[in-house]
PDB file of C-alpha atoms in Angstrom:
ATOM      1  CA  MET A 224     212.702  12.582 -27.145  1.00  0.00           C
ATOM      2  CA  ALA A 225     213.458   9.408 -25.068  1.00  0.00           C
ATOM      3  CA  GLN A 226     215.758  11.551 -22.789  1.00  0.00           C
ATOM      4  CA  VAL A 227     212.972  14.172 -22.521  1.00  0.00           C
ATOM      5  CA  ALA A 228     210.544  11.227 -21.705  1.00  0.00           C
ATOM      6  CA  SER A 229     212.683   9.653 -18.928  1.00  0.00           C
ATOM      7  CA  HIS A 230     213.520  13.197 -17.300  1.00  0.00           C
ATOM      8  CA  ALA A 231     212.465  13.932 -13.810  1.00  0.00           C
ATOM      9  CA  ALA A 232     210.282  16.582 -15.268  1.00  0.00           C
ATOM     10  CA  ALA A 233     209.015  14.603 -18.067  1.00  0.00           C
ATOM     11  CA  PRO A 234     205.638  15.275 -19.783  1.00  0.00           C
ATOM     12  CA  ALA A 235     202.759  13.044 -19.398  1.00  0.00           C
ATOM     13  CA  ARG A 236     203.369  11.720 -23.118  1.00  0.00           C
ATOM     14  CA  VAL A 237     206.019  12.555 -25.663  1.00  0.00           C
ATOM     15  CA  VAL A 238     205.231  11.837 -29.347  1.00  0.00           C
ATOM     16  CA  LEU A 239     207.951  12.031 -32.187  1.00  0.00           C
ATOM     17  CA  ASN A 240     206.245  12.072 -35.598  1.00  0.00           C
ATOM     18  CA  LEU A 241     208.866  10.543 -38.115  1.00  0.00           C
ATOM     19  CA  PRO A 242     209.194  11.826 -41.629  1.00  0.00           C
ATOM     20  CA  MET A 243     207.979   9.751 -44.601  1.00  0.00           C
ATOM     21  CA  ASP A 244     211.291   8.168 -46.414  1.00  0.00           C
ATOM     22  CA  PRO A 245     211.242   8.795 -49.058  1.00  0.00           C
ATOM     23  CA  LEU A 246     208.642  11.576 -49.055  1.00  0.00           C
ATOM     24  CA  PRO A 247     206.143  10.871 -52.004  1.00  0.00           C
ATOM     25  CA  ALA A 248     206.607  13.526 -54.638  1.00  0.00           C
ATOM     26  CA  GLU A 249     202.830  14.034 -54.604  1.00  0.00           C
ATOM     27  CA  LEU A 250     202.939  15.248 -51.075  1.00  0.00           C
ATOM     28  CA  ALA A 251     206.287  17.149 -51.528  1.00  0.00           C
ATOM     29  CA  ALA A 252     204.405  19.129 -54.170  1.00  0.00           C
ATOM     30  CA  MET A 253     201.334  19.778 -51.943  1.00  0.00           C
ATOM     31  CA  PHE A 254     202.944  20.488 -48.695  1.00  0.00           C
ATOM     32  CA  GLY A 255     206.667  20.889 -49.106  1.00  0.00           C
ATOM     33  CA  ASP A 256     209.578  19.083 -47.610  1.00  0.00           C
ATOM     34  CA  ARG A 257     210.988  21.555 -44.959  1.00  0.00           C
ATOM     35  CA  PHE A 258     211.101  19.502 -41.743  1.00  0.00           C
ATOM     36  CA  ASP A 259     212.605  16.242 -40.329  1.00  0.00           C
ATOM     37  CA  ALA A 260     210.186  15.558 -37.525  1.00  0.00           C
ATOM     38  CA  VAL A 261     207.403  17.012 -35.420  1.00  0.00           C
ATOM     39  CA  ALA A 262     207.892  16.300 -31.432  1.00  0.00           C
ATOM     40  CA  GLU A 263     204.837  16.790 -29.149  1.00  0.00           C
ATOM     41  CA  LEU A 264     205.281  17.196 -25.440  1.00  0.00           C
ATOM     42  CA  TRP A 265     201.779  16.498 -23.860  1.00  0.00           C
ATOM     43  CA  TYR A 266     200.482  17.964 -20.565  1.00  0.00           C
ATOM     44  CA  ASP A 267     197.378  17.695 -18.696  1.00  0.00           C
ATOM     45  CA  ASP A 268     197.222  21.406 -17.961  1.00  0.00           C
ATOM     46  CA  GLU A 269     198.924  24.677 -18.575  1.00  0.00           C
ATOM     47  CA  GLY A 270     200.332  24.967 -15.005  1.00  0.00           C
ATOM     48  CA  THR A 271     201.871  21.694 -15.206  1.00  0.00           C
ATOM     49  CA  ALA A 272     203.361  22.467 -18.627  1.00  0.00           C
ATOM     50  CA  GLN A 273     204.834  25.621 -17.331  1.00  0.00           C
ATOM     51  CA  VAL A 274     206.587  23.981 -14.387  1.00  0.00           C
ATOM     52  CA  SER A 275     207.878  21.050 -16.605  1.00  0.00           C
ATOM     53  CA  LEU A 276     209.270  23.156 -19.389  1.00  0.00           C
ATOM     54  CA  ALA A 277     210.949  25.402 -17.008  1.00  0.00           C
ATOM     55  CA  ARG A 278     212.697  22.421 -15.433  1.00  0.00           C
ATOM     56  CA  LEU A 279     213.604  20.910 -18.944  1.00  0.00           C
ATOM     57  CA  ALA A 280     215.192  24.441 -20.142  1.00  0.00           C
ATOM     58  CA  ALA A 281     217.212  24.595 -16.934  1.00  0.00           C
ATOM     59  CA  ASP A 282     218.812  21.294 -17.498  1.00  0.00           C
ATOM     60  CA  PRO A 283     222.224  21.955 -19.159  1.00  0.00           C
ATOM     61  CA  GLU A 284     222.788  18.308 -20.277  1.00  0.00           C
ATOM     62  CA  LEU A 285     219.394  18.128 -22.047  1.00  0.00           C
ATOM     63  CA  GLY A 286     220.101  21.488 -23.584  1.00  0.00           C
ATOM     64  CA  ALA A 287     223.371  20.131 -25.026  1.00  0.00           C
ATOM     65  CA  ALA A 288     221.740  17.044 -26.420  1.00  0.00           C
ATOM     66  CA  ALA A 289     219.106  19.099 -27.888  1.00  0.00           C
ATOM     67  CA  ALA A 290     221.700  21.384 -29.436  1.00  0.00           C
ATOM     68  CA  ARG A 291     223.410  18.428 -31.019  1.00  0.00           C
ATOM     69  CA  ALA A 292     220.023  16.811 -32.420  1.00  0.00           C
ATOM     70  CA  ILE A 293     217.898  19.986 -33.474  1.00  0.00           C
ATOM     71  CA  ASP A 294     218.508  22.747 -35.747  1.00  0.00           C
ATOM     72  CA  ARG A 295     216.838  25.362 -33.630  1.00  0.00           C
ATOM     73  CA  GLY A 296     217.049  28.354 -36.254  1.00  0.00           C
ATOM     74  CA  ALA A 297     215.026  26.239 -38.547  1.00  0.00           C
ATOM     75  CA  SER A 298     212.746  24.920 -35.949  1.00  0.00           C
ATOM     76  CA  HIS A 299     209.439  26.231 -34.682  1.00  0.00           C
ATOM     77  CA  ALA A 300     207.873  25.671 -31.124  1.00  0.00           C
ATOM     78  CA  TRP A 301     204.885  26.950 -29.236  1.00  0.00           C
ATOM     79  CA  LEU A 302     202.305  25.957 -26.646  1.00  0.00           C
ATOM     80  CA  ALA A 303     198.572  24.822 -27.659  1.00  0.00           C
ATOM     81  CA  GLU A 304     195.364  23.617 -26.070  1.00  0.00           C
ATOM     82  CA  VAL A 305     194.280  20.201 -27.884  1.00  0.00           C
ATOM     83  CA  VAL A 306     190.660  20.254 -29.122  1.00  0.00           C
ATOM     84  CA  PRO A 307     189.867  16.870 -30.407  1.00  0.00           C
ATOM     85  CA  GLN A 308     187.148  16.963 -33.378  1.00  0.00           C
ATOM     86  CA  ILE A 309     187.680  13.239 -34.910  1.00  0.00           C
ATOM     87  CA  PRO A 310     189.778  10.792 -32.944  1.00  0.00           C
ATOM     88  CA  PRO A 311     192.265   9.141 -35.242  1.00  0.00           C
ATOM     89  CA  PRO A 312     192.740   5.629 -35.562  1.00  0.00           C
ATOM     90  CA  THR A 313     196.155   3.936 -34.012  1.00  0.00           C
ATOM     91  CA  GLN A 314     197.710   3.747 -37.515  1.00  0.00           C
ATOM     92  CA  CYS A 315     197.056   6.237 -40.299  1.00  0.00           C
ATOM     93  CA  LEU A 316     199.095   8.662 -42.540  1.00  0.00           C
ATOM     94  CA  ARG A 317     199.164  11.871 -40.541  1.00  0.00           C
ATOM     95  CA  PHE A 318     200.111  15.624 -41.593  1.00  0.00           C
ATOM     96  CA  VAL A 319     200.348  18.420 -39.199  1.00  0.00           C
ATOM     97  CA  VAL A 320     199.775  22.003 -40.413  1.00  0.00           C
ATOM     98  CA  ALA A 321     200.243  25.270 -38.544  1.00  0.00           C
ATOM     99  CA  GLY A 322     199.437  28.823 -39.379  1.00  0.00           C
ATOM    100  CA  GLN A 323     197.991  32.269 -38.714  1.00  0.00           C
ATOM    101  CA  MET A 324     194.442  33.689 -38.363  1.00  0.00           C
ATOM    102  CA  ALA A 325     193.072  35.719 -41.392  1.00  0.00           C
ATOM    103  CA  ASP A 326     193.700  39.378 -41.388  1.00  0.00           C
ATOM    104  CA  GLY A 327     190.907  41.497 -39.696  1.00  0.00           C
ATOM    105  CA  MET A 328     190.100  38.558 -37.063  1.00  0.00           C
ATOM    106  CA  THR A 329     190.961  38.676 -33.558  1.00  0.00           C
ATOM    107  CA  LEU A 330     192.620  35.608 -32.036  1.00  0.00           C
ATOM    108  CA  ALA A 331     189.500  34.754 -30.145  1.00  0.00           C
ATOM    109  CA  GLU A 332     187.318  35.239 -33.076  1.00  0.00           C
ATOM    110  CA  ALA A 333     189.357  32.906 -35.272  1.00  0.00           C
ATOM    111  CA  GLN A 334     189.744  30.241 -32.898  1.00  0.00           C
ATOM    112  CA  GLU A 335     186.126  30.166 -31.753  1.00  0.00           C
ATOM    113  CA  TYR A 336     184.906  30.102 -35.684  1.00  0.00           C
ATOM    114  CA  TRP A 337     187.427  27.300 -36.159  1.00  0.00           C
ATOM    115  CA  ARG A 338     186.323  25.291 -33.006  1.00  0.00           C
ATOM    116  CA  LEU A 339     182.542  25.569 -33.612  1.00  0.00           C
ATOM    117  CA  GLU A 340     181.842  26.621 -37.060  1.00  0.00           C
ATOM    118  CA  HIS A 341     184.377  25.021 -39.497  1.00  0.00           C
ATOM    119  CA  PRO A 342     183.651  21.518 -38.437  1.00  0.00           C
ATOM    120  CA  ARG A 343     180.008  22.112 -39.277  1.00  0.00           C
ATOM    121  CA  VAL A 344     180.807  23.435 -42.619  1.00  0.00           C
ATOM    122  CA  PHE A 345     183.279  20.514 -43.146  1.00  0.00           C
ATOM    123  CA  ARG A 346     180.803  17.914 -42.301  1.00  0.00           C
ATOM    124  CA  THR A 347     178.411  19.416 -44.983  1.00  0.00           C
ATOM    125  CA  VAL A 348     180.636  18.103 -47.609  1.00  0.00           C
ATOM    126  CA  THR A 349     179.741  14.531 -47.662  1.00  0.00           C
ATOM    127  CA  ASP A 350     181.930  13.060 -50.315  1.00  0.00           C
ATOM    128  CA  PHE A 351     185.113  14.616 -48.656  1.00  0.00           C
ATOM    129  CA  VAL A 352     184.254  13.633 -45.087  1.00  0.00           C
ATOM    130  CA  PRO A 353     184.832   9.793 -45.434  1.00  0.00           C
ATOM    131  CA  TYR A 354     188.633  10.562 -46.556  1.00  0.00           C
ATOM    132  CA  ILE A 355     189.288  12.175 -43.081  1.00  0.00           C
ATOM    133  CA  VAL A 356     189.895   9.262 -40.375  1.00  0.00           C
ATOM    134  CA  GLY A 357     191.206  11.724 -37.856  1.00  0.00           C
ATOM    135  CA  TYR A 358     191.029  15.649 -37.065  1.00  0.00           C
ATOM    136  CA  THR A 359     192.755  17.157 -34.069  1.00  0.00           C
ATOM    137  CA  GLN A 360     192.682  21.012 -33.541  1.00  0.00           C
ATOM    138  CA  MET A 361     195.497  22.758 -31.497  1.00  0.00           C
ATOM    139  CA  HIS A 362     194.738  26.161 -30.282  1.00  0.00           C
ATOM    140  CA  GLY A 363     197.837  28.317 -29.717  1.00  0.00           C
ATOM    141  CA  ARG A 364     198.204  29.741 -26.282  1.00  0.00           C
ATOM    142  CA  ASP A 365     200.644  32.639 -25.976  1.00  0.00           C
ATOM    143  CA  VAL A 366     201.470  32.260 -22.475  1.00  0.00           C
ATOM    144  CA  LEU A 367     204.984  30.711 -22.227  1.00  0.00           C
ATOM    145  CA  GLU A 368     207.519  32.057 -19.932  1.00  0.00           C
ATOM    146  CA  SER A 369     210.431  33.650 -21.680  1.00  0.00           C
ATOM    147  CA  GLY A 370     213.133  31.002 -22.688  1.00  0.00           C
ATOM    148  CA  ALA A 371     210.916  28.043 -21.838  1.00  0.00           C
ATOM    149  CA  ILE A 372     211.287  26.311 -25.149  1.00  0.00           C
ATOM    150  CA  ASP A 373     214.362  27.985 -26.541  1.00  0.00           C
ATOM    151  CA  TRP A 374     216.179  24.564 -26.282  1.00  0.00           C
ATOM    152  CA  LEU A 375     213.598  23.166 -28.807  1.00  0.00           C
ATOM    153  CA  GLY A 376     213.480  25.975 -31.422  1.00  0.00           C
ATOM    154  CA  ALA A 377     212.354  29.566 -32.011  1.00  0.00           C
ATOM    155  CA  HIS A 378     209.354  30.540 -30.039  1.00  0.00           C
ATOM    156  CA  ASP A 379     207.162  31.368 -32.980  1.00  0.00           C
ATOM    157  CA  PHE A 380     203.473  31.737 -32.022  1.00  0.00           C
ATOM    158  CA  TYR A 381     201.000  29.761 -34.103  1.00  0.00           C
ATOM    159  CA  PRO A 382     197.530  30.185 -33.241  1.00  0.00           C
ATOM    160  CA  MET A 383     196.205  27.416 -35.215  1.00  0.00           C
ATOM    161  CA  CYS A 384     197.743  24.015 -35.517  1.00  0.00           C
ATOM    162  CA  ALA A 385     195.866  20.701 -36.834  1.00  0.00           C
ATOM    163  CA  GLU A 386     196.794  17.183 -37.403  1.00  0.00           C
ATOM    164  CA  MET A 387     194.776  15.442 -40.053  1.00  0.00           C
ATOM    165  CA  GLY A 388     194.603  11.698 -40.553  1.00  0.00           C
ATOM    166  CA  LEU A 389     193.937   9.936 -43.787  1.00  0.00           C
ATOM    167  CA  ARG A 390     194.509   6.244 -44.839  1.00  0.00           C
ATOM    168  CA  SER A 391     196.983   6.709 -47.723  1.00  0.00           C
ATOM    169  CA  VAL A 392     198.978   9.066 -49.874  1.00  0.00           C
ATOM    170  CA  ALA A 393     196.285   8.487 -52.772  1.00  0.00           C
ATOM    171  CA  ASP A 394     193.610   9.575 -50.396  1.00  0.00           C
ATOM    172  CA  VAL A 395     195.273  12.733 -49.633  1.00  0.00           C
ATOM    173  CA  VAL A 396     195.872  13.571 -53.134  1.00  0.00           C
ATOM    174  CA  THR A 397     192.408  12.795 -53.893  1.00  0.00           C
ATOM    175  CA  ALA A 398     190.605  14.563 -51.016  1.00  0.00           C
ATOM    176  CA  TYR A 399     192.370  17.770 -51.276  1.00  0.00           C
ATOM    177  CA  SER A 400     191.826  17.936 -55.058  1.00  0.00           C
ATOM    178  CA  MET A 401     188.188  17.402 -54.790  1.00  0.00           C
ATOM    179  CA  PRO A 402     185.857  20.109 -56.431  1.00  0.00           C
ATOM    180  CA  SER A 403     183.773  20.026 -53.233  1.00  0.00           C
ATOM    181  CA  TYR A 404     186.845  20.654 -51.154  1.00  0.00           C
ATOM    182  CA  LEU A 405     187.910  23.403 -53.357  1.00  0.00           C
ATOM    183  CA  ALA A 406     184.304  24.885 -53.474  1.00  0.00           C
ATOM    184  CA  VAL A 407     183.297  24.854 -49.917  1.00  0.00           C
ATOM    185  CA  ILE A 408     185.992  23.820 -47.402  1.00  0.00           C
ATOM    186  CA  ARG A 409     188.948  25.786 -48.638  1.00  0.00           C
ATOM    187  CA  PRO A 410     187.176  29.163 -48.807  1.00  0.00           C
ATOM    188  CA  ASP A 411     186.002  28.631 -45.478  1.00  0.00           C
ATOM    189  CA  GLU A 412     189.641  27.800 -44.227  1.00  0.00           C
ATOM    190  CA  GLU A 413     190.514  31.194 -45.866  1.00  0.00           C
ATOM    191  CA  TYR A 414     187.744  33.079 -43.909  1.00  0.00           C
ATOM    192  CA  PHE A 415     189.416  32.511 -40.608  1.00  0.00           C
ATOM    193  CA  SER A 416     192.967  31.518 -41.373  1.00  0.00           C
ATOM    194  CA  LYS A 417     195.856  31.582 -43.956  1.00  0.00           C
ATOM    195  CA  PRO A 418     196.192  28.168 -45.383  1.00  0.00           C
ATOM    196  CA  GLY A 419     198.507  29.284 -48.065  1.00  0.00           C
ATOM    197  CA  GLU A 420     201.150  30.307 -45.612  1.00  0.00           C
ATOM    198  CA  MET A 421     201.140  27.329 -43.235  1.00  0.00           C
ATOM    199  CA  LEU A 422     203.894  25.116 -42.048  1.00  0.00           C
ATOM    200  CA  SER A 423     203.258  21.582 -43.036  1.00  0.00           C
ATOM    201  CA  PHE A 424     204.814  18.211 -42.388  1.00  0.00           C
ATOM    202  CA  ALA A 425     203.593  14.567 -43.439  1.00  0.00           C
ATOM    203  CA  SER A 426     204.458  11.584 -41.254  1.00  0.00           C
ATOM    204  CA  GLY A 427     203.491   7.732 -41.582  1.00  0.00           C
ATOM    205  CA  GLU A 428     205.062   6.539 -38.332  1.00  0.00           C
ATOM    206  CA  ALA A 429     205.123   8.038 -34.632  1.00  0.00           C
ATOM    207  CA  ARG A 430     207.120   6.861 -31.509  1.00  0.00           C
ATOM    208  CA  THR A 431     205.299   7.476 -28.342  1.00  0.00           C
ATOM    209  CA  TRP A 432     206.758   7.364 -24.705  1.00  0.00           C
ATOM    210  CA  PRO A 433     205.411   5.889 -22.505  1.00  0.00           C
ATOM    211  CA  ALA A 434     204.658   3.288 -25.145  1.00  0.00           C
ATOM    212  CA  THR A 435     201.214   2.499 -25.905  1.00  0.00           C
ATOM    213  CA  GLY A 436     199.469  -0.548 -27.373  1.00  0.00           C
TER     214      GLY A 436
END
């Protein structure tokens, strides 16, 4: 990722979310253990992203470096619009999830409900809310040019991706086992998405270029 960050066509920001090592058994049981990292390439707008990604994809040296470092057949990549809900603190345990919309919903319907209505439902569960110190939605945009991110991984369109921030492993286990979460928030998630089929990744550390803080 440092090579991407220093490229002439670099994104505005590059973030590499590192795995927890070792991954606590509680989190492995809840979210699985399929991925080694989550990389984020941040752009100010879609047009800038398209131009930059095309230039990065055309660089043979970068492509060769990516091929050495990334198992592209077991990786997923897509473009999304960031929709902040709860700004996360600088330091927290983060887990990233990505999934599909519920059957019977259009992309626009699912994303609008998720953006506007789900946060309202979430905030009604007052014993659960304090555990969540960060919440960022990423709404998938299926507009990438062919081959633009093949050097990173398979272009699998995920309309819904989210990053959740919590203070500790214990808080994750407690929060997502609470009767109020299971009775109110989980059914609402199942209304517009397929949480049982999500990709997921837990991280306790991130490296950012340009460096911050």
